[in-house]
XYZ file of C-alpha atoms in Angstrom:
554
model
C 40.358 -280.890 -33.902
C 42.593 -279.153 -36.286
C 46.377 -279.253 -36.070
C 48.612 -276.163 -36.094
C 51.711 -275.633 -38.231
C 53.925 -276.717 -35.412
C 52.220 -280.068 -35.299
C 50.264 -279.415 -31.932
C 46.600 -279.671 -31.770
C 44.816 -276.458 -32.266
C 42.127 -275.494 -29.711
C 38.667 -275.941 -31.143
C 36.799 -272.664 -32.104
C 34.312 -271.228 -29.541
C 30.817 -272.927 -29.711
C 27.477 -271.224 -29.520
C 27.102 -272.645 -25.915
C 30.516 -271.372 -24.838
C 29.717 -267.942 -26.249
C 26.348 -267.895 -24.400
C 28.245 -268.864 -21.109
C 30.755 -266.003 -21.533
C 28.016 -263.336 -22.502
C 25.735 -264.487 -19.632
C 28.495 -264.445 -16.995
C 30.170 -261.274 -18.142
C 26.902 -259.344 -18.420
C 25.906 -260.317 -14.911
C 29.323 -259.232 -13.660
C 29.419 -256.012 -15.272
C 26.116 -255.173 -13.625
C 27.446 -256.087 -10.379
C 30.484 -253.786 -10.876
C 28.374 -251.112 -12.281
C 26.360 -251.185 -8.909
C 29.393 -251.419 -6.715
C 31.165 -248.444 -8.305
C 28.280 -245.986 -8.144
C 28.665 -245.098 -4.654
C 32.152 -243.814 -5.332
C 31.383 -242.046 -8.354
C 28.323 -240.333 -6.695
C 29.988 -239.645 -3.218
C 29.311 -236.143 -2.998
C 25.617 -236.531 -3.738
C 25.342 -239.364 -1.344
C 26.850 -237.397 1.420
C 24.820 -234.179 0.910
C 21.628 -236.437 0.968
C 22.297 -238.826 3.719
C 24.632 -236.948 6.304
C 23.449 -234.170 8.474
C 24.882 -230.808 8.902
C 27.200 -228.630 6.797
C 30.639 -230.242 7.841
C 32.270 -231.108 4.657
C 34.846 -233.148 6.419
C 32.320 -235.219 8.263
C 30.485 -235.943 4.951
C 33.660 -236.868 3.170
C 34.599 -239.233 6.244
C 31.207 -240.749 5.933
C 31.532 -241.476 2.318
C 35.041 -242.801 2.703
C 33.624 -245.245 5.384
C 30.639 -246.351 3.393
C 33.017 -246.957 0.378
C 35.493 -248.744 2.411
C 32.952 -250.967 4.112
C 31.983 -252.443 0.792
C 35.629 -253.360 0.281
C 36.441 -254.655 3.921
C 33.511 -257.244 3.720
C 34.396 -258.683 0.296
C 36.640 -261.486 1.764
C 33.635 -262.392 4.053
C 31.541 -262.609 0.987
C 34.109 -264.674 -0.699
C 33.957 -267.240 2.244
C 30.187 -267.323 2.516
C 29.394 -267.628 -1.103
C 32.572 -269.503 -2.122
C 31.423 -272.182 0.325
C 28.166 -272.225 -1.204
C 29.432 -272.563 -4.657
C 31.408 -275.463 -3.899
C 28.577 -277.154 -2.017
C 25.491 -276.480 -4.209
C 26.903 -275.292 -7.511
C 28.340 -272.243 -9.478
C 25.017 -271.208 -11.234
C 22.818 -270.937 -8.251
C 25.223 -269.032 -6.008
C 26.043 -266.324 -8.469
C 22.360 -265.979 -9.168
C 21.797 -265.090 -5.476
C 24.939 -262.643 -5.373
C 23.414 -260.901 -8.371
C 20.148 -260.525 -6.979
C 21.450 -259.350 -3.603
C 23.583 -256.838 -5.243
C 20.685 -255.285 -7.345
C 18.229 -255.146 -4.616
C 20.899 -253.188 -2.349
C 21.640 -250.834 -5.182
C 17.995 -250.340 -5.915
C 17.160 -249.581 -2.318
C 19.884 -246.826 -2.245
C 18.041 -245.078 -5.344
C 14.803 -245.086 -3.251
C 16.280 -244.370 0.105
C 14.893 -241.074 1.553
C 17.344 -238.491 2.922
C 18.340 -237.481 6.476
C 15.818 -234.592 6.282
C 13.027 -237.441 5.905
C 14.035 -240.200 8.010
C 16.881 -238.777 10.202
C 19.920 -241.153 10.980
C 18.119 -244.241 9.680
C 19.157 -242.937 6.168
C 22.977 -243.186 6.709
C 22.519 -246.297 8.702
C 20.568 -248.028 5.866
C 22.887 -246.815 3.319
C 26.029 -248.456 5.068
C 23.962 -251.672 5.529
C 23.372 -251.736 1.566
C 27.245 -251.255 1.057
C 27.744 -254.110 3.279
C 25.484 -256.202 1.252
C 26.873 -255.057 -2.007
C 30.326 -255.889 -0.625
C 29.199 -259.325 0.347
C 27.607 -259.995 -3.044
C 30.571 -258.838 -4.990
C 32.731 -261.220 -2.856
C 30.648 -264.148 -4.044
C 30.236 -263.009 -7.629
C 33.595 -262.872 -9.164
C 34.666 -266.420 -8.066
C 31.590 -267.780 -9.296
C 31.616 -266.209 -12.759
C 35.334 -267.030 -13.291
C 35.052 -270.394 -12.159
C 32.052 -271.305 -14.149
C 33.444 -269.857 -17.450
C 37.006 -271.576 -16.724
C 35.174 -274.877 -16.198
C 33.217 -274.453 -19.486
C 36.381 -273.455 -21.355
C 38.424 -275.943 -23.554
C 41.854 -276.692 -22.497
C 44.480 -274.195 -24.080
C 41.922 -271.501 -24.082
C 41.044 -270.664 -20.526
C 43.009 -267.600 -20.441
C 41.042 -266.174 -23.532
C 37.859 -267.221 -22.197
C 38.285 -265.899 -18.614
C 39.659 -262.723 -19.863
C 36.176 -261.746 -20.871
C 35.200 -261.931 -17.272
C 38.154 -259.749 -16.586
C 36.843 -256.846 -18.704
C 33.850 -256.604 -16.624
C 35.242 -254.552 -13.654
C 36.505 -251.925 -16.105
C 33.401 -251.985 -18.151
C 31.153 -251.703 -14.934
C 33.297 -248.774 -14.043
C 33.006 -247.216 -17.519
C 29.250 -247.904 -17.800
C 28.620 -246.154 -14.393
C 30.701 -243.158 -15.566
C 28.926 -243.064 -18.767
C 25.568 -243.113 -17.195
C 26.425 -240.418 -14.617
C 28.144 -238.251 -17.419
C 24.989 -238.482 -19.627
C 22.734 -237.514 -16.829
C 24.990 -234.488 -15.836
C 25.136 -233.234 -19.431
C 21.383 -233.553 -19.992
C 20.068 -231.702 -16.993
C 21.079 -228.841 -14.817
C 23.407 -229.019 -11.649
C 20.557 -228.375 -9.442
C 18.217 -231.002 -10.976
C 21.095 -233.499 -11.027
C 21.806 -232.904 -7.156
C 18.015 -232.885 -6.268
C 17.087 -236.233 -7.796
C 18.959 -237.087 -10.974
C 21.845 -238.775 -8.999
C 19.342 -241.388 -8.131
C 18.633 -242.472 -11.686
C 21.676 -244.665 -12.080
C 20.839 -246.476 -8.800
C 17.259 -247.104 -9.958
C 18.363 -248.236 -13.423
C 20.003 -251.325 -11.628
C 16.729 -252.983 -11.320
C 16.506 -253.297 -15.174
C 19.972 -254.527 -15.416
C 19.230 -257.181 -12.775
C 16.140 -258.359 -14.625
C 17.946 -258.781 -17.869
C 20.986 -260.388 -15.984
C 18.914 -262.879 -14.175
C 16.916 -263.842 -17.307
C 20.118 -264.646 -19.179
C 21.760 -266.544 -16.418
C 18.730 -268.615 -15.736
C 19.262 -270.139 -19.241
C 22.517 -271.510 -18.283
C 23.234 -275.136 -17.156
C 25.494 -276.133 -14.215
C 29.359 -276.138 -15.135
C 30.510 -279.639 -16.584
C 33.217 -279.967 -14.165
C 30.946 -279.376 -11.115
C 28.171 -281.508 -12.463
C 30.716 -284.390 -13.106
C 31.854 -284.049 -9.493
C 28.316 -283.939 -8.187
C 27.357 -287.110 -10.222
C 30.296 -288.959 -8.922
C 29.645 -287.834 -5.326
C 33.122 -286.382 -4.863
C 32.037 -282.959 -3.775
C 33.814 -281.575 -0.799
C 31.617 -281.610 2.554
C 33.503 -278.909 4.047
C 35.064 -276.672 1.503
C 36.301 -273.939 4.081
C 38.177 -276.506 6.164
C 39.612 -278.379 3.242
C 40.659 -275.116 1.496
C 42.186 -273.319 4.595
C 42.520 -275.936 7.197
C 44.930 -278.070 5.247
C 48.472 -276.713 4.719
C 48.861 -278.089 1.262
C 45.885 -275.941 0.090
C 46.249 -273.026 2.618
C 49.905 -272.616 1.112
C 48.631 -272.260 -2.290
C 46.061 -269.669 -1.070
C 48.934 -267.647 0.502
C 50.901 -267.804 -2.686
C 48.189 -266.649 -4.618
C 47.629 -263.795 -2.358
C 51.198 -262.487 -1.986
C 52.638 -263.714 -5.147
C 49.656 -262.754 -7.485
C 46.603 -260.924 -6.272
C 48.024 -258.265 -3.777
C 50.144 -256.798 -6.870
C 47.543 -257.239 -9.446
C 45.308 -255.489 -7.173
C 47.459 -252.419 -6.433
C 48.218 -251.943 -10.210
C 44.386 -252.250 -10.968
C 43.347 -249.723 -8.470
C 46.422 -247.378 -9.128
C 45.562 -247.471 -12.841
C 41.926 -246.636 -12.435
C 40.735 -245.650 -9.068
C 43.948 -243.800 -7.780
C 44.262 -242.205 -11.224
C 40.898 -240.686 -10.736
C 41.465 -239.656 -7.123
C 44.802 -238.073 -8.066
C 43.126 -236.020 -10.892
C 40.419 -234.903 -8.773
C 41.693 -234.535 -5.264
C 45.311 -233.780 -5.740
C 45.402 -232.009 -9.208
C 41.946 -230.390 -8.562
C 40.696 -231.292 -12.128
C 36.903 -230.826 -12.278
C 34.919 -234.221 -11.959
C 33.303 -234.182 -15.354
C 36.699 -233.513 -17.098
C 38.538 -236.121 -14.906
C 35.781 -238.736 -15.574
C 35.792 -238.109 -19.441
C 39.606 -238.526 -19.295
C 39.366 -241.652 -17.337
C 36.576 -243.157 -19.527
C 38.624 -242.515 -22.798
C 41.573 -244.196 -21.268
C 39.322 -247.156 -20.238
C 37.832 -247.439 -23.617
C 41.280 -247.445 -25.291
C 42.633 -249.985 -22.886
C 39.713 -252.425 -22.228
C 40.403 -254.666 -25.426
C 43.810 -255.462 -23.975
C 42.269 -257.658 -21.194
C 41.277 -260.175 -23.899
C 44.606 -259.705 -25.622
C 46.540 -260.503 -22.621
C 44.256 -263.444 -21.638
C 44.939 -264.866 -25.084
C 48.562 -264.315 -24.776
C 48.655 -266.052 -21.385
C 47.333 -269.199 -23.085
C 50.463 -269.196 -25.432
C 53.270 -267.902 -23.010
C 51.822 -268.624 -19.633
C 50.165 -266.704 -16.976
C 53.094 -265.863 -14.651
C 55.414 -264.042 -17.097
C 52.703 -261.475 -18.158
C 51.540 -260.917 -14.387
C 55.107 -260.529 -13.230
C 56.145 -258.310 -15.953
C 52.932 -255.874 -15.595
C 53.805 -255.574 -11.795
C 57.371 -254.797 -12.447
C 57.067 -252.338 -15.273
C 54.197 -250.452 -13.231
C 56.417 -250.219 -10.377
C 59.315 -248.902 -12.448
C 57.424 -246.238 -14.333
C 54.777 -244.911 -11.744
C 56.643 -241.820 -10.650
C 57.568 -240.601 -14.157
C 53.977 -241.229 -15.334
C 52.193 -239.601 -12.568
C 54.651 -236.554 -12.758
C 53.721 -236.193 -16.402
C 50.058 -236.326 -15.634
C 50.547 -233.609 -13.056
C 52.672 -231.506 -15.207
C 50.035 -231.679 -17.895
C 46.872 -231.187 -15.716
C 48.009 -228.557 -13.369
C 51.444 -227.099 -14.399
C 51.072 -224.293 -11.992
C 50.960 -226.640 -9.167
C 54.051 -228.695 -10.173
C 55.933 -225.314 -10.545
C 54.745 -224.244 -7.034
C 56.039 -227.508 -5.488
C 59.725 -226.416 -6.264
C 59.301 -222.465 -5.956
C 57.186 -222.201 -2.850
C 59.078 -223.635 0.347
C 56.865 -224.524 3.159
C 58.408 -225.544 6.406
C 56.840 -226.841 9.692
C 58.712 -227.144 12.924
C 57.015 -229.204 15.499
C 57.819 -231.278 18.403
C 58.128 -234.921 17.004
C 56.078 -236.241 19.769
C 53.222 -234.090 18.821
C 53.050 -235.361 15.283
C 51.204 -238.822 15.009
C 50.604 -241.167 12.141
C 48.069 -240.152 9.663
C 46.827 -243.596 8.681
C 43.201 -243.565 8.383
C 41.962 -246.503 5.962
C 38.348 -246.299 6.739
C 38.106 -242.531 7.395
C 36.828 -242.537 10.746
C 39.664 -241.086 12.770
C 39.297 -237.565 14.302
C 42.675 -235.741 14.271
C 42.825 -232.876 17.100
C 46.659 -232.433 17.373
C 47.749 -229.048 15.592
C 50.750 -230.949 13.969
C 48.361 -233.607 12.391
C 45.588 -231.332 11.552
C 48.043 -228.990 9.583
C 49.721 -231.630 7.711
C 46.468 -233.073 6.619
C 45.232 -229.617 5.579
C 48.348 -229.028 3.478
C 47.875 -232.589 1.964
C 44.196 -232.056 0.999
C 45.582 -228.768 -0.747
C 48.117 -230.721 -2.642
C 50.937 -228.656 -0.885
C 54.595 -229.864 -0.553
C 56.075 -229.347 2.865
C 59.120 -230.190 4.925
C 58.579 -231.240 8.544
C 61.560 -230.265 10.935
C 62.032 -231.216 14.588
C 61.421 -228.871 17.214
C 62.037 -228.547 20.951
C 59.999 -230.636 23.299
C 56.656 -229.280 24.047
C 57.049 -226.404 21.674
C 53.995 -225.146 19.133
C 54.082 -225.628 15.657
C 55.918 -222.941 13.741
C 55.240 -222.599 10.026
C 57.110 -220.625 7.320
C 56.531 -219.969 3.598
C 59.581 -218.881 1.750
C 61.202 -218.003 5.079
C 58.375 -215.972 6.211
C 56.483 -216.814 9.511
C 52.853 -217.512 9.024
C 50.643 -217.839 12.273
C 49.196 -221.294 13.220
C 47.309 -220.203 16.246
C 44.116 -221.512 14.862
C 45.698 -224.824 14.496
C 43.711 -225.477 11.249
C 46.432 -224.574 8.668
C 44.066 -222.224 6.887
C 46.351 -219.168 6.979
C 49.239 -221.368 6.107
C 47.233 -222.384 2.944
C 46.401 -218.670 2.119
C 49.901 -217.824 2.400
C 51.228 -220.460 0.196
C 48.600 -219.630 -2.382
C 49.556 -216.100 -2.389
C 53.177 -217.282 -2.977
C 52.313 -219.340 -6.134
C 50.141 -222.393 -5.285
C 46.922 -222.477 -7.442
C 43.535 -222.497 -5.904
C 40.937 -224.925 -7.123
C 39.268 -223.632 -10.306
C 42.516 -221.672 -11.439
C 42.346 -221.190 -15.232
C 45.805 -223.158 -15.516
C 44.096 -226.167 -14.382
C 43.026 -228.522 -17.309
C 38.803 -228.080 -17.824
C 37.239 -229.740 -20.718
C 33.909 -230.878 -19.613
C 32.461 -231.953 -22.918
C 33.344 -234.808 -25.154
C 34.237 -232.483 -28.122
C 36.364 -230.201 -25.891
C 38.452 -233.383 -24.604
C 39.023 -234.654 -28.271
C 40.168 -231.197 -29.567
C 42.407 -230.299 -26.708
C 46.172 -231.296 -27.000
C 46.390 -231.423 -23.216
C 43.440 -233.700 -22.818
C 44.871 -236.136 -25.537
C 48.078 -236.187 -23.788
C 46.467 -237.213 -20.536
C 44.347 -239.834 -22.193
C 47.427 -241.375 -23.563
C 49.193 -241.268 -20.210
C 46.092 -242.700 -18.520
C 45.926 -245.321 -21.286
C 49.437 -246.533 -20.417
C 48.195 -246.904 -16.695
C 45.177 -249.009 -18.076
C 47.547 -251.078 -20.132
C 49.338 -252.128 -17.099
C 46.022 -253.056 -15.508
C 45.205 -255.437 -18.466
C 48.515 -256.992 -18.185
C 47.913 -258.056 -14.469
C 44.453 -258.639 -14.577
C 43.699 -260.182 -17.917
C 45.390 -263.581 -17.007
C 44.598 -263.754 -13.252
C 41.204 -265.296 -13.336
C 42.598 -268.473 -15.252
C 45.667 -268.611 -13.063
C 43.559 -268.716 -9.810
C 41.083 -271.254 -11.213
C 43.944 -273.514 -12.192
C 45.628 -273.328 -8.776
C 42.685 -274.946 -6.978
C 40.973 -278.450 -7.499
C 37.239 -278.425 -8.526
C 36.086 -279.447 -5.226
C 37.352 -276.295 -3.218
C 37.849 -274.128 -6.408
C 35.120 -271.497 -5.560
C 36.224 -271.095 -2.175
C 39.940 -271.474 -2.730
C 40.202 -268.874 -5.456
C 37.656 -266.330 -4.083
C 39.400 -265.598 -0.734
C 42.806 -264.623 -1.979
C 41.307 -262.718 -4.812
C 39.148 -260.532 -2.529
C 41.648 -260.087 0.178
C 44.079 -258.804 -2.421
C 41.527 -256.608 -4.181
C 39.242 -255.648 -1.426
C 42.031 -254.954 1.180
C 45.482 -254.387 -0.630
C 43.657 -252.474 -3.502
C 40.482 -251.135 -2.229
C 42.456 -249.349 0.725
C 44.947 -247.776 -1.790
C 43.613 -244.292 -1.995
C 43.148 -243.579 1.863
C 46.641 -245.323 2.457
C 48.378 -243.320 -0.291
C 46.664 -240.194 1.097
C 48.119 -240.861 4.598
C 51.542 -241.221 3.212
C 51.108 -237.878 1.188
C 49.912 -236.280 4.327
C 52.978 -237.585 6.445
C 55.634 -236.898 3.927
C 54.604 -233.827 2.453
C 54.913 -234.893 -1.077
C 52.109 -235.401 -3.481
C 53.825 -238.158 -5.184
C 54.917 -240.076 -2.160
C 51.600 -242.137 -1.832
C 52.768 -244.088 -5.070
C 55.435 -245.988 -2.790
C 52.524 -247.979 -1.362
C 51.478 -249.716 -4.788
C 55.183 -249.785 -5.962
C 56.284 -251.663 -2.807
C 53.204 -254.166 -2.837
C 53.859 -254.877 -6.689
C 57.623 -255.449 -6.194
C 56.575 -257.615 -3.257
C 54.513 -259.748 -5.700
C 57.393 -259.842 -8.347
C 59.516 -261.339 -5.762
C 57.346 -263.821 -4.156
C 55.688 -264.602 -7.454
C 59.080 -265.417 -9.235
C 60.121 -267.567 -6.412
C 56.891 -269.470 -5.390
C 54.137 -268.966 -7.897
C 53.771 -272.017 -10.323
C 52.926 -271.719 -13.966
C 49.573 -273.188 -14.598
C 48.617 -272.714 -18.188
C 48.991 -276.357 -18.993
C 47.062 -278.033 -16.048
C 43.874 -280.045 -16.950
C 41.403 -278.848 -14.709
C 38.559 -280.999 -16.141
C 39.502 -284.233 -14.016
C 41.010 -282.546 -11.127
C 38.845 -283.025 -8.181
């Protein structure tokens, strides 16, 4: 081992076997994230194929439910496969999770539509999403633990940071495949069968990933524990039934992964949702902008993982959450002004007021997209939020109907849908979807030659940079928090509750806040509050772990 200028022993260079471990683990995890994200990226095509009727709202609700189902079951996958990983080994468990993910994804690609097999189509699709969520719940903990237990002391942050790139690379790969297909065939052909191709390609990726992972040996830390007979006989009970370990899991959740998750999803998923659903940017342009932001930002996962080996996991994670919370509002306002300037001008120039009996206006929280809203006040507010319109809600007399005005002029609301109100607001200055003022550059060349597009890529890159700060060190931190005998189980549950629930439900939660408040930026309060919670709890309770020796910690 070499000695640095400061007199301390320098970490050894990466060996060929260690590179193989990182490549194999990362390749398989990229494949799993690619599969998982396809359902979100191709939501419209899935809804059109598997949901009957022409009700766009019902189709949208179904897709939201299907996407949310995958997030909701991730912690259960963490429990099931985390336990197996601590009982039988890391290698065999994440071979199982990868196979389950690949088969479920391939089935979606082959699944006949509603017109062919009726309601069996949406039911089987939801079952496939549940299987994917369970698989992902077991995959990440296995891959992160496996790589960390191969990494030399002093380089775990750097080694595991390659695993941290996989979620973003998987999202990027899914967007790239979809964009390539969209640009190489007509919209009609893509809608008819082209959207299935990314799902079918997963079987090839599965075969490659299985082949490369089958060549790996079990992690040395687990093998040593197995040889010594010190494996846990009841990982779940030991990890969460003993307060000394359960306390660490709670600190990991609220002092690390919850904040990391909302920053991650805000910088990637919510940014895409905000561009397409709020700012009405067309899907191809938005995907290209996000893809370039991801491309520029992804190397920083490795940088911050490496840096965490030098200065610690905790300061980077806490700083990322704090900086993100402090800058989200100005960043998203700049994104909005650049992408849809007419919309931002309308929010200050067009005054929409609703007057209603407060008792007739309920909560609009709908995390899995299955609620049906019938009260006029709720329906109209959701309609305005869907059309990205600011409004002010004023209290009316008990039992009074909803009264709406645009710039002081009464607008009829008798149909209780808000359609007339939207039309009046658009006549007063709000842009419609497809308005020429909204950025539209649905080609790589167009994006790279357009100043507005380059500005947006820069802003999205900043959001991704925050993602890399909080996500780059998190795997090493979680691995180092738990002993080998319960490591897979212990780290997986707080990670997937944080990312599956706090992060995965960010878009619908933010939309509910927007609909209830009447301000398109108010949904940002959700990630800001959760990130600040993590800053406070992390500063007080989260230990620094970079110098822990995990090799002999059973």
